[in-house]
Short mmCIF file of N, CA and C in Angstrom, two decimals:
data_model
loop_
_atom_site.label_atom_id
_atom_site.label_comp_id
_atom_site.label_asym_id
_atom_site.label_seq_id
_atom_site.Cartn_x
_atom_site.Cartn_y
_atom_site.Cartn_z
N UNK A 1463 19.72 -24.65 -3.49
CA UNK A 1463 18.99 -23.66 -3.72
C UNK A 1463 17.51 -24.21 -4.28
N UNK A 1464 17.14 -24.84 -4.45
CA UNK A 1464 15.54 -25.77 -4.75
C UNK A 1464 15.03 -26.04 -3.04
N UNK A 1465 15.91 -26.51 -2.29
CA UNK A 1465 15.12 -26.92 -1.24
C UNK A 1465 14.94 -25.72 -0.41
N UNK A 1466 16.16 -24.53 -0.59
CA UNK A 1466 15.55 -23.26 0.08
C UNK A 1466 14.46 -22.07 -0.13
N UNK A 1467 14.47 -22.59 -2.05
CA UNK A 1467 13.00 -21.96 -2.28
C UNK A 1467 11.75 -22.53 -1.65
N UNK A 1468 12.00 -23.93 -1.93
CA UNK A 1468 10.64 -25.21 -0.76
C UNK A 1468 10.47 -24.74 0.25
N UNK A 1469 11.64 -23.87 1.24
CA UNK A 1469 11.21 -23.68 2.33
C UNK A 1469 10.52 -22.52 2.27
N UNK A 1470 10.98 -21.49 1.32
CA UNK A 1470 10.52 -19.50 1.47
C UNK A 1470 9.26 -19.78 1.02
N UNK A 1471 9.05 -21.17 0.15
CA UNK A 1471 7.14 -21.01 -0.37
C UNK A 1471 6.19 -21.22 0.45
N UNK A 1472 6.84 -22.44 0.89
CA UNK A 1472 6.14 -23.72 2.05
C UNK A 1472 5.80 -23.22 3.64
N UNK A 1473 7.15 -22.52 3.97
CA UNK A 1473 6.80 -21.53 5.44
C UNK A 1473 6.05 -20.77 5.01
N UNK A 1474 5.47 -20.73 6.27
CA UNK A 1474 4.44 -19.71 6.99
C UNK A 1474 4.71 -19.52 8.66
N UNK A 1475 4.19 -17.47 8.31
CA UNK A 1475 4.48 -16.94 9.83
C UNK A 1475 3.03 -17.11 10.37
N UNK A 1476 2.92 -16.92 11.73
CA UNK A 1476 1.36 -16.07 12.47
C UNK A 1476 0.17 -15.50 11.01
N UNK A 1477 -0.26 -15.55 10.88
CA UNK A 1477 -1.74 -14.39 10.60
C UNK A 1477 -1.92 -13.97 11.22
N UNK A 1478 -2.28 -12.11 10.90
CA UNK A 1478 -2.36 -10.97 11.89
C UNK A 1478 -3.87 -11.28 12.30
N UNK A 1479 -3.78 -11.22 13.28
CA UNK A 1479 -4.98 -11.60 14.48
C UNK A 1479 -5.83 -10.31 14.08
N UNK A 1480 -6.80 -10.17 12.87
CA UNK A 1480 -7.89 -8.57 13.15
C UNK A 1480 -8.40 -8.10 14.52
N UNK A 1481 -8.48 -9.11 15.16
CA UNK A 1481 -9.48 -8.69 16.61
C UNK A 1481 -8.56 -8.06 17.42
N UNK A 1482 -7.29 -8.42 17.25
CA UNK A 1482 -6.12 -7.46 17.85
C UNK A 1482 -5.48 -6.14 17.34
N UNK A 1483 -6.16 -6.02 16.16
CA UNK A 1483 -5.76 -4.40 15.46
C UNK A 1483 -6.75 -3.57 16.43
N UNK A 1484 -6.18 -2.51 16.81
CA UNK A 1484 -6.84 -1.28 17.11
C UNK A 1484 -7.25 -0.30 16.00
N UNK A 1485 -8.46 -0.84 15.69
CA UNK A 1485 -9.03 -0.35 14.45
C UNK A 1485 -9.16 1.47 14.88
N UNK A 1486 -9.39 2.11 16.21
CA UNK A 1486 -9.56 3.87 16.14
C UNK A 1486 -8.12 4.27 15.70
N UNK A 1487 -7.67 3.73 16.20
CA UNK A 1487 -6.17 4.26 15.62
C UNK A 1487 -5.61 4.72 14.31
N UNK A 1488 -6.69 3.76 13.60
CA UNK A 1488 -6.33 3.71 12.08
C UNK A 1488 -6.71 5.16 11.79
N UNK A 1489 -6.12 6.11 10.68
CA UNK A 1489 -7.35 7.56 10.69
C UNK A 1489 -7.23 7.45 9.17
N UNK A 1490 -8.26 7.99 8.45
CA UNK A 1490 -8.30 7.95 7.23
C UNK A 1490 -7.37 8.83 6.01
N UNK A 1491 -6.92 7.98 4.70
CA UNK A 1491 -5.57 8.22 3.96
C UNK A 1491 -4.36 7.44 4.74
N UNK A 1492 -4.62 7.16 5.32
CA UNK A 1492 -3.55 6.49 6.27
C UNK A 1492 -3.17 5.07 4.93
N UNK A 1493 -1.69 5.11 5.07
CA UNK A 1493 -1.20 4.38 4.05
C UNK A 1493 -0.95 2.39 4.68
N UNK A 1494 -0.86 1.63 4.58
CA UNK A 1494 -1.36 0.61 4.85
C UNK A 1494 0.16 -0.41 4.10
N UNK A 1495 1.44 -0.98 4.59
CA UNK A 1495 1.86 -2.09 3.31
C UNK A 1495 1.92 -3.26 4.70
N UNK A 1496 1.51 -4.49 3.69
CA UNK A 1496 1.25 -5.53 4.51
C UNK A 1496 2.44 -6.28 3.32
N UNK A 1497 2.72 -7.54 4.56
CA UNK A 1497 3.49 -9.28 4.30
C UNK A 1497 3.11 -9.86 4.17
N UNK A 1498 2.50 -9.91 2.80
CA UNK A 1498 1.57 -11.37 2.27
C UNK A 1498 2.12 -12.77 2.31
N UNK A 1499 1.70 -14.08 2.61
CA UNK A 1499 1.91 -14.92 2.66
C UNK A 1499 1.51 -16.33 1.15
N UNK A 1500 0.69 -15.49 0.83
CA UNK A 1500 0.28 -16.12 -0.14
C UNK A 1500 1.48 -16.10 -1.69
N UNK A 1501 1.09 -17.21 -2.47
CA UNK A 1501 2.14 -17.03 -3.84
C UNK A 1501 2.53 -15.87 -4.79
N UNK A 1502 1.70 -14.88 -4.46
CA UNK A 1502 1.68 -13.90 -5.39
C UNK A 1502 2.86 -12.78 -4.61
N UNK A 1503 2.55 -13.08 -3.27
CA UNK A 1503 2.87 -12.08 -2.17
C UNK A 1503 4.53 -12.30 -2.44
N UNK A 1504 5.00 -14.03 -2.03
CA UNK A 1504 6.23 -14.35 -1.99
C UNK A 1504 6.97 -14.39 -3.65
N UNK A 1505 6.11 -14.03 -4.42
CA UNK A 1505 6.99 -13.70 -5.90
C UNK A 1505 7.49 -12.10 -5.62
N UNK A 1506 6.39 -11.32 -4.71
CA UNK A 1506 6.60 -10.19 -5.48
C UNK A 1506 8.14 -10.02 -4.73
N UNK A 1507 8.23 -10.50 -3.49
CA UNK A 1507 9.44 -10.00 -2.27
C UNK A 1507 10.04 -10.92 -3.02
N UNK A 1508 10.52 -12.07 -3.46
CA UNK A 1508 11.14 -12.56 -4.45
C UNK A 1508 12.11 -11.12 -5.48
N UNK A 1509 11.33 -10.76 -6.29
CA UNK A 1509 11.27 -10.04 -7.44
C UNK A 1509 12.07 -8.64 -6.31
N UNK A 1510 11.88 -8.39 -5.42
CA UNK A 1510 12.24 -7.20 -4.88
C UNK A 1510 13.84 -7.71 -4.06
N UNK A 1511 14.04 -9.56 -4.60
CA UNK A 1511 15.67 -9.63 -3.60
C UNK A 1511 15.00 -9.08 -2.05
N UNK A 1512 14.06 -10.11 -1.34
CA UNK A 1512 14.20 -9.31 -0.07
C UNK A 1512 12.80 -10.51 0.75
N UNK A 1513 13.21 -11.29 1.61
CA UNK A 1513 12.23 -12.27 1.95
C UNK A 1513 11.80 -11.24 2.89
N UNK A 1514 11.84 -10.60 3.44
CA UNK A 1514 11.64 -9.43 4.73
C UNK A 1514 10.66 -8.86 4.09
N UNK A 1515 10.78 -8.11 2.56
CA UNK A 1515 9.97 -6.85 2.44
C UNK A 1515 8.42 -6.82 1.91
N UNK A 1516 8.09 -5.48 2.24
CA UNK A 1516 6.32 -5.16 2.08
C UNK A 1516 5.90 -5.77 0.75
N UNK A 1517 4.92 -6.70 0.40
CA UNK A 1517 4.24 -6.85 -0.94
C UNK A 1517 3.38 -6.48 -1.02
N UNK A 1518 2.57 -5.45 -0.47
CA UNK A 1518 1.48 -5.03 -1.09
C UNK A 1518 1.42 -3.79 -0.03
N UNK A 1519 0.32 -2.92 -0.63
CA UNK A 1519 -0.11 -1.43 -0.18
C UNK A 1519 -1.46 -0.79 -0.92
N UNK A 1520 -2.13 -0.14 0.22
CA UNK A 1520 -3.33 0.40 -0.18
C UNK A 1520 -3.93 1.06 1.27
N UNK A 1521 -4.74 2.35 -0.02
CA UNK A 1521 -5.22 3.44 1.51
C UNK A 1521 -6.24 2.76 2.07
N UNK A 1522 -6.17 3.23 3.11
CA UNK A 1522 -7.49 3.44 4.18
C UNK A 1522 -7.81 4.41 4.46
N UNK A 1523 -9.36 4.10 4.17
CA UNK A 1523 -10.80 4.92 4.57
C UNK A 1523 -11.54 4.24 5.27
N UNK A 1524 -11.90 4.77 6.28
CA UNK A 1524 -13.31 4.45 7.52
C UNK A 1524 -14.89 5.05 6.89
N UNK A 1525 -15.36 4.09 6.94
CA UNK A 1525 -16.99 4.16 6.60
C UNK A 1525 -17.51 3.45 7.57
N UNK A 1526 -18.56 4.54 8.27
CA UNK A 1526 -19.39 4.01 8.96
C UNK A 1526 -19.26 2.70 10.05
N UNK A 1527 -18.00 3.42 10.54
CA UNK A 1527 -17.06 2.61 11.81
C UNK A 1527 -16.06 1.54 11.41
N UNK A 1528 -16.31 0.93 10.19
CA UNK A 1528 -15.57 -0.07 9.42
C UNK A 1528 -14.10 0.52 8.75
N UNK A 1529 -12.85 -0.39 8.59
CA UNK A 1529 -12.13 0.24 7.90
C UNK A 1529 -11.93 -0.61 6.65
N UNK A 1530 -11.91 0.54 5.32
CA UNK A 1530 -11.92 0.01 4.40
C UNK A 1530 -10.36 0.05 3.96
N UNK A 1531 -10.28 -0.37 2.48
CA UNK A 1531 -9.18 -0.55 2.29
C UNK A 1531 -8.74 -0.53 0.47
N UNK A 1532 -8.56 0.72 0.04
CA UNK A 1532 -8.66 0.77 -1.85
C UNK A 1532 -7.20 0.21 -2.32
N UNK A 1533 -6.75 -0.95 -3.40
CA UNK A 1533 -6.03 -1.33 -3.47
C UNK A 1533 -6.06 -1.74 -4.70
N UNK A 1534 -4.98 -2.36 -5.44
CA UNK A 1534 -4.86 -2.74 -6.31
C UNK A 1534 -4.24 -4.24 -6.67
N UNK A 1535 -4.95 -5.47 -6.76
CA UNK A 1535 -4.52 -6.66 -7.02
C UNK A 1535 -5.11 -7.59 -8.00
N UNK A 1536 -3.74 -8.89 -8.28
CA UNK A 1536 -4.08 -9.87 -9.39
C UNK A 1536 -5.50 -10.23 -9.01
N UNK A 1537 -6.18 -10.48 -7.48
CA UNK A 1537 -7.30 -10.75 -7.33
C UNK A 1537 -8.01 -10.29 -7.51
N UNK A 1538 -8.32 -8.73 -8.68
CA UNK A 1538 -9.81 -8.90 -8.50
C UNK A 1538 -10.34 -8.87 -9.86
N UNK A 1539 -10.91 -8.61 -10.80
CA UNK A 1539 -12.04 -9.40 -11.79
C UNK A 1539 -10.86 -8.86 -12.95
N UNK A 1540 -10.87 -9.65 -14.18
CA UNK A 1540 -10.10 -9.82 -15.35
C UNK A 1540 -9.70 -8.57 -15.73
N UNK A 1541 -11.18 -7.39 -15.79
CA UNK A 1541 -11.42 -6.12 -16.15
C UNK A 1541 -11.24 -5.45 -14.87
N UNK A 1542 -11.09 -5.73 -13.68
CA UNK A 1542 -10.66 -4.59 -12.45
C UNK A 1542 -9.73 -5.28 -11.48
N UNK A 1543 -8.82 -4.24 -11.46
CA UNK A 1543 -7.91 -4.60 -10.55
C UNK A 1543 -7.79 -4.10 -9.41
N UNK A 1544 -8.74 -3.02 -9.49
CA UNK A 1544 -8.84 -1.98 -7.86
C UNK A 1544 -9.67 -3.28 -7.28
N UNK A 1545 -9.97 -2.70 -6.22
CA UNK A 1545 -10.49 -3.12 -4.68
C UNK A 1545 -10.77 -2.16 -3.53
N UNK A 1546 -12.08 -2.54 -3.23
CA UNK A 1546 -12.13 -1.48 -2.16
C UNK A 1546 -12.66 -2.74 -0.89
N UNK A 1547 -11.98 -3.36 -0.12
CA UNK A 1547 -11.89 -4.24 0.92
C UNK A 1547 -12.13 -3.85 2.28
N UNK A 1548 -12.73 -4.34 3.20
CA UNK A 1548 -13.26 -4.00 4.59
C UNK A 1548 -11.54 -4.54 4.70
N UNK A 1549 -10.71 -4.32 5.98
CA UNK A 1549 -9.67 -4.13 6.37
C UNK A 1549 -9.67 -6.03 6.70
N UNK A 1550 -10.25 -6.59 7.05
CA UNK A 1550 -10.34 -8.59 7.34
C UNK A 1550 -10.15 -8.63 5.89
N UNK A 1551 -11.03 -8.13 4.90
CA UNK A 1551 -10.61 -9.16 4.04
C UNK A 1551 -9.39 -9.18 3.39
N UNK A 1552 -8.64 -7.63 3.06
CA UNK A 1552 -7.89 -6.87 2.86
C UNK A 1552 -6.27 -8.05 3.74
N UNK A 1553 -7.29 -8.24 4.73
CA UNK A 1553 -5.44 -9.07 5.41
C UNK A 1553 -5.71 -10.77 4.96
N UNK A 1554 -7.09 -11.44 4.84
CA UNK A 1554 -7.07 -12.57 4.44
C UNK A 1554 -7.12 -12.67 2.82
N UNK A 1555 -6.77 -11.78 2.02
CA UNK A 1555 -6.44 -12.22 0.59
C UNK A 1555 -5.36 -12.52 0.34
N UNK A 1556 -3.87 -11.76 1.02
CA UNK A 1556 -2.94 -12.75 1.39
C UNK A 1556 -2.31 -12.69 2.13
N UNK A 1557 -3.05 -13.24 3.30
CA UNK A 1557 -2.78 -14.01 4.50
C UNK A 1557 -1.37 -13.57 5.16
N UNK A 1558 -2.37 -11.91 5.52
CA UNK A 1558 -1.29 -10.68 6.20
C UNK A 1558 -0.79 -11.46 7.40
N UNK A 1559 0.89 -11.94 7.79
CA UNK A 1559 1.32 -11.59 8.58
C UNK A 1559 2.07 -10.16 9.24
N UNK A 1560 2.26 -9.80 8.13
CA UNK A 1560 3.09 -8.38 9.44
C UNK A 1560 2.56 -7.23 8.32
N UNK A 1561 2.56 -6.00 9.03
CA UNK A 1561 2.21 -4.96 8.50
C UNK A 1561 2.56 -3.33 9.09
N UNK A 1562 2.83 -2.47 8.02
CA UNK A 1562 2.98 -1.18 8.61
C UNK A 1562 2.17 0.17 7.82
N UNK A 1563 1.65 0.81 9.07
CA UNK A 1563 0.79 1.91 8.43
C UNK A 1563 1.59 3.42 8.74
N UNK A 1564 1.43 3.63 7.66
CA UNK A 1564 2.24 5.24 6.92
C UNK A 1564 1.11 5.93 7.00
N UNK A 1565 1.38 7.40 7.48
CA UNK A 1565 0.60 8.47 7.84
C UNK A 1565 1.01 9.82 7.11
N UNK A 1566 0.45 10.74 6.09
CA UNK A 1566 0.90 12.06 5.54
C UNK A 1566 0.86 12.89 7.15
N UNK A 1567 2.43 13.40 6.89
CA UNK A 1567 2.52 14.43 7.27
C UNK A 1567 1.90 15.87 6.91
N UNK A 1568 0.94 16.02 8.91
CA UNK A 1568 0.42 17.93 8.32
C UNK A 1568 -0.68 17.37 7.36
N UNK A 1569 -1.46 17.02 7.53
CA UNK A 1569 -2.22 16.90 5.79
C UNK A 1569 -3.27 18.06 6.55
N UNK A 1570 -3.59 19.03 5.53
CA UNK A 1570 -4.20 20.56 6.09
C UNK A 1570 -5.64 19.74 5.29
N UNK A 1571 -6.86 20.18 5.58
CA UNK A 1571 -7.92 20.45 5.00
C UNK A 1571 -7.89 20.42 3.66
N UNK A 1572 -7.45 20.94 3.08
CA UNK A 1572 -7.30 21.24 1.45
C UNK A 1572 -6.36 20.21 1.33
N UNK A 1573 -5.69 19.23 1.61
CA UNK A 1573 -4.78 17.98 1.14
C UNK A 1573 -6.21 17.25 1.56
N UNK A 1574 -6.81 17.23 2.42
CA UNK A 1574 -7.72 15.78 2.43
C UNK A 1574 -8.64 15.43 1.79
N UNK A 1575 -8.89 17.03 1.14
CA UNK A 1575 -9.58 17.01 0.04
C UNK A 1575 -9.34 16.92 -1.16
N UNK A 1576 -8.38 17.20 -1.17
CA UNK A 1576 -7.64 16.27 -2.68
C UNK A 1576 -7.62 14.62 -2.50
N UNK A 1577 -7.21 14.54 -1.53
CA UNK A 1577 -7.13 13.04 -1.18
C UNK A 1577 -8.57 12.40 -1.64
N UNK A 1578 -9.70 13.07 -0.53
CA UNK A 1578 -10.85 12.35 -1.14
C UNK A 1578 -11.32 12.39 -2.04
N UNK A 1579 -11.01 13.22 -2.81
CA UNK A 1579 -11.60 13.47 -4.40
C UNK A 1579 -10.51 12.27 -5.15
N UNK A 1580 -9.20 12.22 -5.08
CA UNK A 1580 -8.91 10.89 -5.97
C UNK A 1580 -9.22 9.74 -5.31
N UNK A 1581 -9.34 9.54 -3.89
CA UNK A 1581 -9.47 8.31 -3.78
C UNK A 1581 -10.83 8.02 -4.30
N UNK A 1582 -11.93 8.93 -4.40
CA UNK A 1582 -13.28 8.25 -4.79
C UNK A 1582 -12.97 8.18 -6.27
N UNK A 1583 -12.50 8.89 -7.29
CA UNK A 1583 -12.24 8.58 -8.47
C UNK A 1583 -11.80 7.00 -8.83
N UNK A 1584 -10.73 6.82 -7.95
CA UNK A 1584 -10.13 6.09 -8.23
C UNK A 1584 -10.51 4.43 -7.55
N UNK A 1585 -11.57 4.60 -6.79
CA UNK A 1585 -12.41 3.66 -6.38
C UNK A 1585 -13.45 3.50 -7.05
N UNK A 1586 -13.82 4.01 -8.41
CA UNK A 1586 -15.25 4.29 -9.24
C UNK A 1586 -14.52 4.22 -10.18
N UNK A 1587 -13.05 3.98 -10.25
CA UNK A 1587 -12.27 3.75 -11.84
C UNK A 1587 -12.12 2.27 -11.82
N UNK A 1588 -12.20 1.86 -13.48
CA UNK A 1588 -11.58 0.27 -13.77
C UNK A 1588 -10.81 0.06 -14.42
N UNK A 1589 -9.45 -0.59 -13.81
CA UNK A 1589 -8.56 -1.13 -14.53
C UNK A 1589 -8.01 -2.08 -14.30
N UNK A 1590 -7.83 -2.93 -15.17
CA UNK A 1590 -7.06 -4.37 -14.98
C UNK A 1590 -5.61 -3.92 -14.17
N UNK A 1591 -5.40 -5.38 -13.13
CA UNK A 1591 -3.75 -5.22 -12.38
C UNK A 1591 -2.70 -5.07 -13.85
N UNK A 1592 -2.01 -4.27 -13.63
CA UNK A 1592 -0.95 -3.81 -14.24
C UNK A 1592 0.38 -5.12 -13.87
N UNK A 1593 0.18 -5.83 -14.67
CA UNK A 1593 1.39 -6.82 -14.89
C UNK A 1593 2.69 -5.97 -14.81
N UNK A 1594 2.76 -5.43 -16.10
CA UNK A 1594 3.90 -4.75 -16.73
C UNK A 1594 4.56 -3.64 -15.55
N UNK A 1595 3.70 -3.51 -14.43
CA UNK A 1595 4.40 -2.23 -13.68
C UNK A 1595 5.04 -0.99 -14.20
N UNK A 1596 4.05 -0.94 -15.19
CA UNK A 1596 4.24 0.39 -16.08
C UNK A 1596 3.79 1.55 -15.47
N UNK A 1597 4.58 2.44 -14.73
CA UNK A 1597 4.31 3.94 -13.99
C UNK A 1597 3.77 4.65 -14.98
N UNK A 1598 4.02 4.90 -16.48
CA UNK A 1598 3.65 6.04 -17.04
C UNK A 1598 2.19 5.78 -17.97
N UNK A 1599 1.76 4.15 -17.60
CA UNK A 1599 0.83 4.01 -18.70
C UNK A 1599 -0.25 3.98 -17.42
N UNK A 1600 -0.93 4.38 -17.33
CA UNK A 1600 -2.29 4.31 -15.96
C UNK A 1600 -3.96 3.68 -16.61
N UNK A 1601 -3.51 3.20 -17.86
CA UNK A 1601 -5.20 2.07 -17.95
C UNK A 1601 -4.77 0.81 -17.39
N UNK A 1602 -4.34 0.50 -17.06
CA UNK A 1602 -3.58 -1.36 -16.21
C UNK A 1602 -3.29 -0.53 -15.26
N UNK A 1603 -3.18 -0.81 -13.81
CA UNK A 1603 -2.77 -0.15 -12.53
C UNK A 1603 -2.19 -1.40 -11.62
N UNK A 1604 -1.01 -1.10 -10.85
CA UNK A 1604 -0.75 -2.45 -9.87
C UNK A 1604 -0.70 -1.78 -8.76
N UNK A 1605 -0.39 -2.28 -7.45
CA UNK A 1605 -0.61 -1.44 -6.41
C UNK A 1605 -0.47 -0.43 -5.89
N UNK A 1606 1.41 -0.45 -5.55
CA UNK A 1606 1.97 0.62 -5.16
C UNK A 1606 1.53 1.66 -6.20
N UNK A 1607 1.66 1.63 -7.75
CA UNK A 1607 1.02 2.74 -8.53
C UNK A 1607 -0.19 3.48 -7.99
N UNK A 1608 -0.85 2.77 -7.82
CA UNK A 1608 -2.55 3.49 -7.33
C UNK A 1608 -2.10 4.16 -6.44
N UNK A 1609 -1.74 3.99 -5.32
CA UNK A 1609 -0.96 4.50 -4.21
C UNK A 1609 -0.50 5.92 -4.00
N UNK A 1610 0.44 5.75 -5.86
CA UNK A 1610 1.28 6.88 -5.96
C UNK A 1610 0.34 7.79 -6.65
N UNK A 1611 -0.64 7.23 -7.35
CA UNK A 1611 -1.53 8.46 -8.33
C UNK A 1611 -2.32 9.02 -7.56
N UNK A 1612 -2.95 8.23 -6.53
CA UNK A 1612 -3.33 9.49 -5.71
C UNK A 1612 -2.67 10.47 -4.96
N UNK A 1613 -2.20 9.96 -4.29
CA UNK A 1613 -0.77 11.22 -3.47
C UNK A 1613 -0.29 11.85 -4.54
N UNK A 1614 -0.36 11.74 -5.57
CA UNK A 1614 0.81 12.62 -6.18
C UNK A 1614 -0.64 13.45 -6.77
N UNK A 1615 -1.51 13.03 -7.34
CA UNK A 1615 -2.68 13.72 -7.66
C UNK A 1615 -3.23 15.01 -6.98
N UNK A 1616 -3.03 14.33 -5.63
CA UNK A 1616 -3.68 15.41 -4.48
C UNK A 1616 -2.04 15.90 -4.29
N UNK A 1617 -1.12 15.83 -4.96
CA UNK A 1617 -0.43 17.33 -4.85
C UNK A 1617 0.97 16.90 -3.61
N UNK A 1618 0.81 15.70 -2.89
CA UNK A 1618 1.46 15.22 -1.37
C UNK A 1618 2.43 14.14 -1.63
N UNK A 1619 2.75 13.91 -3.20
CA UNK A 1619 4.24 13.30 -3.49
C UNK A 1619 5.34 14.03 -4.51
N UNK A 1620 6.14 14.27 -4.70
CA UNK A 1620 6.77 15.14 -5.41
C UNK A 1620 7.23 13.43 -6.48
N UNK A 1621 8.27 14.24 -8.25
CA UNK A 1621 8.19 12.82 -9.30
C UNK A 1621 9.39 12.37 -8.45
N UNK A 1622 10.28 13.39 -7.85
CA UNK A 1622 11.72 12.93 -7.31
C UNK A 1622 11.50 11.63 -6.05
N UNK A 1623 10.60 12.10 -5.76
CA UNK A 1623 10.41 10.90 -4.59
C UNK A 1623 10.55 9.69 -4.78
N UNK A 1624 10.32 9.37 -6.24
CA UNK A 1624 10.03 7.50 -7.03
C UNK A 1624 10.48 7.70 -8.44
N UNK A 1625 11.52 6.62 -8.64
CA UNK A 1625 11.91 6.45 -10.14
C UNK A 1625 11.13 5.65 -10.91
N UNK A 1626 9.93 6.48 -11.59
CA UNK A 1626 8.73 6.26 -12.53
C UNK A 1626 9.11 5.01 -13.67
N UNK A 1627 10.51 5.42 -13.79
CA UNK A 1627 10.67 4.75 -15.11
C UNK A 1627 10.63 2.88 -14.15
N UNK A 1628 11.00 2.69 -13.25
CA UNK A 1628 10.85 1.52 -12.82
C UNK A 1628 9.91 1.09 -12.07
N UNK A 1629 9.48 0.09 -11.82
CA UNK A 1629 8.73 -0.79 -10.68
C UNK A 1629 8.56 0.34 -9.59
N UNK A 1630 7.67 0.65 -8.75
CA UNK A 1630 7.51 1.01 -7.73
C UNK A 1630 7.44 0.16 -6.49
N UNK A 1631 7.88 -0.74 -5.65
CA UNK A 1631 8.21 -1.59 -4.68
C UNK A 1631 6.89 -0.74 -3.87
N UNK A 1632 6.30 -1.79 -2.57
CA UNK A 1632 5.70 -1.00 -1.42
C UNK A 1632 7.04 -0.55 -0.69
N UNK A 1633 7.86 -0.92 -0.79
CA UNK A 1633 8.82 -0.52 1.00
C UNK A 1633 9.09 0.95 0.07
N UNK A 1634 9.14 1.13 -1.12
CA UNK A 1634 10.06 2.73 -1.26
C UNK A 1634 9.33 3.69 -0.75
N UNK A 1635 7.63 3.27 0.16
CA UNK A 1635 7.03 4.53 0.28
C UNK A 1635 7.83 4.81 1.98
N UNK A 1636 8.32 3.97 2.72
CA UNK A 1636 8.97 4.20 3.66
C UNK A 1636 10.08 5.15 3.95
N UNK A 1637 10.38 5.04 2.39
CA UNK A 1637 11.27 6.53 2.44
C UNK A 1637 10.89 7.66 1.82
N UNK A 1638 10.24 8.28 2.19
CA UNK A 1638 8.98 9.32 1.36
C UNK A 1638 9.10 10.39 2.28
N UNK A 1639 9.77 11.38 2.58
CA UNK A 1639 9.75 12.32 3.54
C UNK A 1639 8.70 12.67 4.20
N UNK A 1640 7.46 12.87 3.56
CA UNK A 1640 6.82 13.80 4.03
C UNK A 1640 5.09 12.26 4.77
N UNK A 1641 5.89 11.49 4.92
CA UNK A 1641 4.99 9.94 5.36
C UNK A 1641 5.86 9.16 7.11
N UNK A 1642 5.10 9.45 7.95
CA UNK A 1642 5.75 9.31 8.56
C UNK A 1642 4.82 7.64 9.18
N UNK A 1643 6.18 6.76 9.63
CA UNK A 1643 5.53 5.53 10.15
C UNK A 1643 4.76 5.90 11.62
N UNK A 1644 3.61 5.43 11.57
CA UNK A 1644 2.58 4.32 12.81
C UNK A 1644 3.07 3.41 13.49
N UNK A 1645 3.32 3.43 14.89
CA UNK A 1645 3.49 1.86 14.99
C UNK A 1645 2.15 1.36 15.74
N UNK A 1646 2.00 0.54 15.69
CA UNK A 1646 0.73 -0.44 16.01
C UNK A 1646 -0.10 0.37 17.81
N UNK A 1647 0.78 1.41 18.39
CA UNK A 1647 0.29 2.04 19.48
C UNK A 1647 0.14 2.90 19.46
N UNK A 1648 0.32 3.29 17.77
CA UNK A 1648 -0.17 5.18 17.33
C UNK A 1648 0.71 5.88 17.41
N UNK A 1649 2.32 6.00 18.09
CA UNK A 1649 3.06 6.38 18.18
C UNK A 1649 4.15 6.90 17.01
N UNK A 1650 4.30 7.82 16.39
CA UNK A 1650 5.14 8.42 15.98
C UNK A 1650 6.60 7.63 15.85
N UNK A 1651 7.35 7.45 14.78
CA UNK A 1651 8.36 6.35 14.48
C UNK A 1651 9.00 7.63 13.86
N UNK A 1652 9.89 7.92 14.08
CA UNK A 1652 11.13 8.93 13.57
C UNK A 1652 10.99 8.42 11.97
N UNK A 1653 11.21 9.26 10.83
CA UNK A 1653 11.78 7.99 9.73
C UNK A 1653 12.61 9.48 8.73
N UNK A 1654 13.82 9.16 8.73
CA UNK A 1654 14.97 10.08 8.47
C UNK A 1654 15.62 9.13 7.19
N UNK A 1655 14.80 8.90 6.73
CA UNK A 1655 15.11 8.31 5.22
C UNK A 1655 15.06 9.20 3.65
N UNK A 1656 15.95 8.98 2.54
CA UNK A 1656 15.93 9.88 1.64
C UNK A 1656 15.38 9.38 0.66
N UNK A 1657 14.76 10.01 -0.24
CA UNK A 1657 13.76 9.74 -1.40
C UNK A 1657 14.36 8.71 -2.43
N UNK A 1658 13.94 8.04 -3.37
CA UNK A 1658 14.54 6.77 -3.73
C UNK A 1658 15.25 7.64 -4.92
N UNK A 1659 16.45 7.93 -5.37
CA UNK A 1659 16.86 8.32 -6.67
C UNK A 1659 16.60 7.37 -8.02
#
């Protein structure tokens, strides 16, 4: 068992090459799920009892031709775990070896305006990282909670999409009905998952 744990923690996959990502295919408010190789990413995957699961999540926004990701991580400061990083920093932070993009289905102008307001509010919000993974208290925030709060406040998620009494793992977003998977060539990948109970 110890040997398997060592192999898991010491083994490395190839890191995503930022130069190979077509950033023109990424849209504002896309959700990015990543699979990292840092120790904390591997611990999160172990907590979810999966070595293949996504360990981090954030929301994308483009500014001045660059892609940025709003996310919450223990790599922030002690008083603020919410970070606004360019895509390359986001990938390097957890040594990302794989990622997937989710996109809100048929986002109206009104929905986009609500998302923008919430995005800006949380980008300017200071909150330490939530090591308790408590969705009912938002003075501290973890990555999935941040994405959930922004989309919920913009009225794009329903409470029944998640069991908020338990930690929300990034992979749970793959089951939300009004989010579509976008593959790396920007094609829609049908999503037929049911909400988390």
